[in-house]
Every structure is written in structure tokens, then in C-alpha cells.
Short mmCIF file of C-alpha atoms in Angstrom, two decimals:
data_model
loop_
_atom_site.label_atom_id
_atom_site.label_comp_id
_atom_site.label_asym_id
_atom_site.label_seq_id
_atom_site.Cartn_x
_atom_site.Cartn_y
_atom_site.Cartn_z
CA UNK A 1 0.00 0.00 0.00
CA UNK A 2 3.15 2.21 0.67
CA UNK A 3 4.08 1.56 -2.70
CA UNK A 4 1.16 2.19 -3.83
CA UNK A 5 1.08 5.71 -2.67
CA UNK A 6 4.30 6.32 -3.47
CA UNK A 7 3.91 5.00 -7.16
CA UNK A 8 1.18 7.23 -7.57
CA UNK A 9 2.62 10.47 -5.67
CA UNK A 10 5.22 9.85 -8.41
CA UNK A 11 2.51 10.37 -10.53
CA UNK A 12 0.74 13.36 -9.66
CA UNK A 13 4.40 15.09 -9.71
CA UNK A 14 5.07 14.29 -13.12
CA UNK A 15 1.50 15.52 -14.58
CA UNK A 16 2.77 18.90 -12.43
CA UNK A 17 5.83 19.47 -14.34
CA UNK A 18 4.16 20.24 -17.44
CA UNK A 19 0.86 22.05 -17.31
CA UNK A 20 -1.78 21.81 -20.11
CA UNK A 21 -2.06 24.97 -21.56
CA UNK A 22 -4.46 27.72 -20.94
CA UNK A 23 -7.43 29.14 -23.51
CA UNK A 24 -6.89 32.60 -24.76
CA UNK A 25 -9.35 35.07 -23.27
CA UNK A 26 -10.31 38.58 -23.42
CA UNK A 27 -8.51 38.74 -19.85
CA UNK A 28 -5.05 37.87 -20.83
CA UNK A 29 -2.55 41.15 -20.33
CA UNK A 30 0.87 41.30 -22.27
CA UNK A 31 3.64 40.59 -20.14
CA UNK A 32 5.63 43.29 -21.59
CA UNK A 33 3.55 46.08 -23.17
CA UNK A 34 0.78 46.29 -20.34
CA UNK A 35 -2.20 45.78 -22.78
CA UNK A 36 -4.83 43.25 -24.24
CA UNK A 37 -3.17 39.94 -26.07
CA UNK A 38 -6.09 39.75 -28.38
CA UNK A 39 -5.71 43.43 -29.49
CA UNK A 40 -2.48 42.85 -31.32
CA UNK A 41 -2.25 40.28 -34.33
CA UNK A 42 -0.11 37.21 -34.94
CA UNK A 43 1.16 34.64 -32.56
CA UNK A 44 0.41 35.01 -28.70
CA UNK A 45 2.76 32.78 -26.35
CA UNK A 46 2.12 31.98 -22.44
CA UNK A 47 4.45 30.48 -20.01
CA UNK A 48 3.32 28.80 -16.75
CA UNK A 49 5.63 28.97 -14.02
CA UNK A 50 6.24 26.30 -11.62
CA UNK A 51 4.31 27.70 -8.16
CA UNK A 52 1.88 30.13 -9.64
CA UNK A 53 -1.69 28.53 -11.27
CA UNK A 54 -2.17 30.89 -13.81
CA UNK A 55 -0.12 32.09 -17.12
CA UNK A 56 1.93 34.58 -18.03
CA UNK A 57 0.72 36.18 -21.47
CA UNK A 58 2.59 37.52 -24.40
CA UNK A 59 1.49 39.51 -27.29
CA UNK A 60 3.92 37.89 -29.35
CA UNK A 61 6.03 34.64 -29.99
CA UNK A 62 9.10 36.56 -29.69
CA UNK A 63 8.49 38.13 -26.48
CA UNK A 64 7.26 34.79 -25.11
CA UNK A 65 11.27 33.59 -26.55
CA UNK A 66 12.93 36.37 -24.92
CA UNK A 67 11.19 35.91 -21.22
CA UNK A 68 12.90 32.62 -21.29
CA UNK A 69 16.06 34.32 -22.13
CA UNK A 70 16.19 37.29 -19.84
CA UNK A 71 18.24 36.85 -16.85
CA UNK A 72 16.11 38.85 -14.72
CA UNK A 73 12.95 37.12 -15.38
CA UNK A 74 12.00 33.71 -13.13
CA UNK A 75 13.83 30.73 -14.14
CA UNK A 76 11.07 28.27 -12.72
CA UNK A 77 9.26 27.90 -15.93
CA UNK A 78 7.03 24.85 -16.22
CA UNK A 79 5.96 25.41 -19.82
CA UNK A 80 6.23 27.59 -22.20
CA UNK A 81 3.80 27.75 -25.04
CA UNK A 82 3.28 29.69 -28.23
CA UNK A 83 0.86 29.91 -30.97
CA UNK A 84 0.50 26.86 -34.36
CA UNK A 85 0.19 29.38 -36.82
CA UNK A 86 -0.45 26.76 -39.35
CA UNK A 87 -3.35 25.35 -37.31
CA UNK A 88 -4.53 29.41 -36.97
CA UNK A 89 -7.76 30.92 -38.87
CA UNK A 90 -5.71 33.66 -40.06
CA UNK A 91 -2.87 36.07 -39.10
CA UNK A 92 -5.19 38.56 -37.23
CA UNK A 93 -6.79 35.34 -35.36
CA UNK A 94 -3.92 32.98 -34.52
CA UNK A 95 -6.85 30.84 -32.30
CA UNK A 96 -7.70 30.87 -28.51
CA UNK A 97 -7.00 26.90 -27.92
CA UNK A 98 -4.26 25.92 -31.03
CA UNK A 99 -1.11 25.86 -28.48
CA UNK A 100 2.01 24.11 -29.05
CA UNK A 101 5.23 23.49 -26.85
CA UNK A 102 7.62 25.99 -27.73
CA UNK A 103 10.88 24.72 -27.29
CA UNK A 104 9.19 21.72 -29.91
CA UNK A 105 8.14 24.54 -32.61
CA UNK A 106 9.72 25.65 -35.63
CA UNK A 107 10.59 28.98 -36.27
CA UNK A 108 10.07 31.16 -39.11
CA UNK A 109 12.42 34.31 -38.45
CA UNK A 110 13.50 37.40 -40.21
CA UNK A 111 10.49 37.19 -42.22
CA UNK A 112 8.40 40.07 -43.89
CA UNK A 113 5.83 39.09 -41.54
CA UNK A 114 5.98 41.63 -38.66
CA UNK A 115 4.12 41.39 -34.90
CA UNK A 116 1.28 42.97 -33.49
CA UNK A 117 3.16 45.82 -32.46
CA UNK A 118 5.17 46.28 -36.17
CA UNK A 119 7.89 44.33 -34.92
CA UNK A 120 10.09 41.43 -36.15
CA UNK A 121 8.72 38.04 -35.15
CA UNK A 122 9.15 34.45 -34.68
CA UNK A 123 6.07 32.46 -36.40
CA UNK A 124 5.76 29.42 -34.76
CA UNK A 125 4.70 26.15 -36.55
CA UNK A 126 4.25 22.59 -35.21
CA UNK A 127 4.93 21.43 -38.63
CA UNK A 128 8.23 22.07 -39.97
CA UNK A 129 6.00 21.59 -43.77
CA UNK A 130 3.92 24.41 -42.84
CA UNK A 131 7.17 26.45 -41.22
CA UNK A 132 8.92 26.08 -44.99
CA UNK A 133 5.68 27.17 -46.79
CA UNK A 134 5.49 30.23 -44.91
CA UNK A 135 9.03 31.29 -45.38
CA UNK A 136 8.71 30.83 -48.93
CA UNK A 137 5.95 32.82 -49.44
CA UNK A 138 7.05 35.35 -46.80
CA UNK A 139 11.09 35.01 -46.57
CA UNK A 140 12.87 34.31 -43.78
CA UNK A 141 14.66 31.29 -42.24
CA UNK A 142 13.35 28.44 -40.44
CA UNK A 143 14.93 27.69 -36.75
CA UNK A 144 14.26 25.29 -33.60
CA UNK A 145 13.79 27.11 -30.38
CA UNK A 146 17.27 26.61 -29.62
CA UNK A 147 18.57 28.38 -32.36
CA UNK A 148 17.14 31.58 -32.53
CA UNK A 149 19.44 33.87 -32.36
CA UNK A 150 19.24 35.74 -28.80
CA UNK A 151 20.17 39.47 -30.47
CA UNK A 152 16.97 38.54 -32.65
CA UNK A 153 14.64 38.06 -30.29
CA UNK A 154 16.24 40.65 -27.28
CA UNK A 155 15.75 43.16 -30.45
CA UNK A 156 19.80 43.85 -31.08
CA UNK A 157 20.03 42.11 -34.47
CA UNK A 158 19.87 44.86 -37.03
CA UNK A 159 16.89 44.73 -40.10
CA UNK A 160 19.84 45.15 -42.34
CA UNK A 161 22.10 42.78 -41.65
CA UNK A 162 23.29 40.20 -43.81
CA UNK A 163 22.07 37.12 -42.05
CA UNK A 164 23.80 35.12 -45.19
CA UNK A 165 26.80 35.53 -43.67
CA UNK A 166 26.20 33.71 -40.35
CA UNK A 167 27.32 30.27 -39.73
CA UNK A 168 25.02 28.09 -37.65
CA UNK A 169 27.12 26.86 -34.50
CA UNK A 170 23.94 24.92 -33.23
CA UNK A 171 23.64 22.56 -36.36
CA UNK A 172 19.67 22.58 -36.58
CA UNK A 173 19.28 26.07 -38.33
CA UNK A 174 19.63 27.25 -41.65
CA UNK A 175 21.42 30.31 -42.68
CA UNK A 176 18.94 33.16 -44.21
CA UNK A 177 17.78 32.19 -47.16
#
């Protein structure tokens, strides 16, 4: 019966590591500009912290990237979780319910495809298929979580650049293209 309990305590703390995801509502408050999520376009991201019950909103994909890289922000993330844009009705409704892991997504970056706020973005896809389509029709380059480059998303990478140039050190990006 100790066992038992044990076994199943085991359980329960597992199911807490990773939370399911929360529905998009008219309540949810950007995490970094103050206002509505759903008043802003394009894909919305959320991250649920380990001790608090309720999510953390982002207007964007790419803010939702850079809270996890931010050394001042909490480190006791539980999930993180951004909008399918390929499962989405349309860019100006990316869907209250169509959330995907974000550290499992695939990134479309430096496209012509800006945020809600005018912005450069990271378009999130759970299909790497859908991730390619969109940078062909839109430009950019497609990128795991991992490999987006932090002085894109922290907002020091220049529009100008020539992203050509860069050499992938992480192996599972392509250069711009």
C-alpha cells in the first residue's frame, strides 16, 4: 500500500511538471507592453511557471522567446507555449485553444511578416511543412527554439544585416535564405 502511494505520488508530480495549456481570453494582459493579447495580431505565447496557477501572457512569440532568455525574469518555468500558426484561422486570429510546446516549434524568423506591435517576429509552426511554406511565401529562415538567435529576439540584431553571412554553430538552423 506504501508503494502504492508512493507510485502514484510519483505520478501526480510528473503531470505537475508540465501544465496543459491555458485558452486565450479577453482577460489575458501582455507581459511586456501592459495591454490586451487579443488586441495585437499574430502569434500570442504563455508560459506557466512552476508555483503560480495561472499564465503569463505575451502579445507575441518573440516576447514569449525572450522571457525565457532574460536573466532577470523567473527561471522556474514549467511550460512555455506559443501559438501553431499553421493550425490558426488567419494572421489577425492565430486561435484561442491551437497551443504548441515551444521549445518543440519551428521557427520562421526574419520574415516580412511583422508582430502585433510592427515588430520582427518568430512564427511558430508545429509542422516544420507548414514552417517552410510560410518562409517561402514570406522570406525568412526556419529555426528550432534553440537556435534563434538571442540578439533577434532581445531586439539587437539589425533589419539590415546580412544574415547570409552567419554560420550556424547549433547545427539545426539554416542560414537566411
Amino acid at each position: 500500500m506504501l508503494t502504492t502511494m508512493f507510485l502514484l505520488g510519483g505520478c501526480e508530480k510528473e503531470e505537475a511538471k508540465t501544465p496543459a495549456p491555458y485558452a486565450l481570453t479577453a482577460d489575458a494582459m501582455g507581459r511586456y507592453c501592459g495591454m490586451n493579447v487579443l488586441e495585437h495580431p499574430g502569434p500570442k505565447g504563455q508560459v506557466i511557471l512552476r508555483d503560480i496557477p495561472e499564465p503569463i501572457w505575451f502579445s507575441s512569440a518573440r516576447d514569449t522567446v525572450a522571457f525565457s532568455m532574460l536573466p532577470e525574469e523567473p527561471k522556474d518555468i514549467a511550460a512555455i507555449y506559443v501559438s501553431d500558426m499553421g493550425a490558426a484561422k488567419s494572421w489577425e486570429d492565430p486561435g484561442a485553444e491551437n497551443w504548441i510546446d515551444a521549445k518543440k516549434a519551428f521557427y520562421v524568423i526574419r520574415s516580412s511578416v511583422k508582430s502585433g506591435m510592427g515588430a520582427e517576429e518568430a512564427v511558430p509552426f508545429l509542422d516544420e511543412g507548414a514552417a517552410r511554406n510560410f518562409a517561402a511565401k514570406n522570406g525568412g529562415q526556419v529555426t528550432g527554439f534553440t537556435e534563434i538567435p538571442r540578439d533577434y529576439v532581445l531586439g539587437t540584431d539589425a533589419p539590415d544585416r546580412d544574415a547570409g553571412l552567419e554560420i550556424d554553430s547549433h547545427g539545426g538552423g539554416q542560414t537566411h535564405g
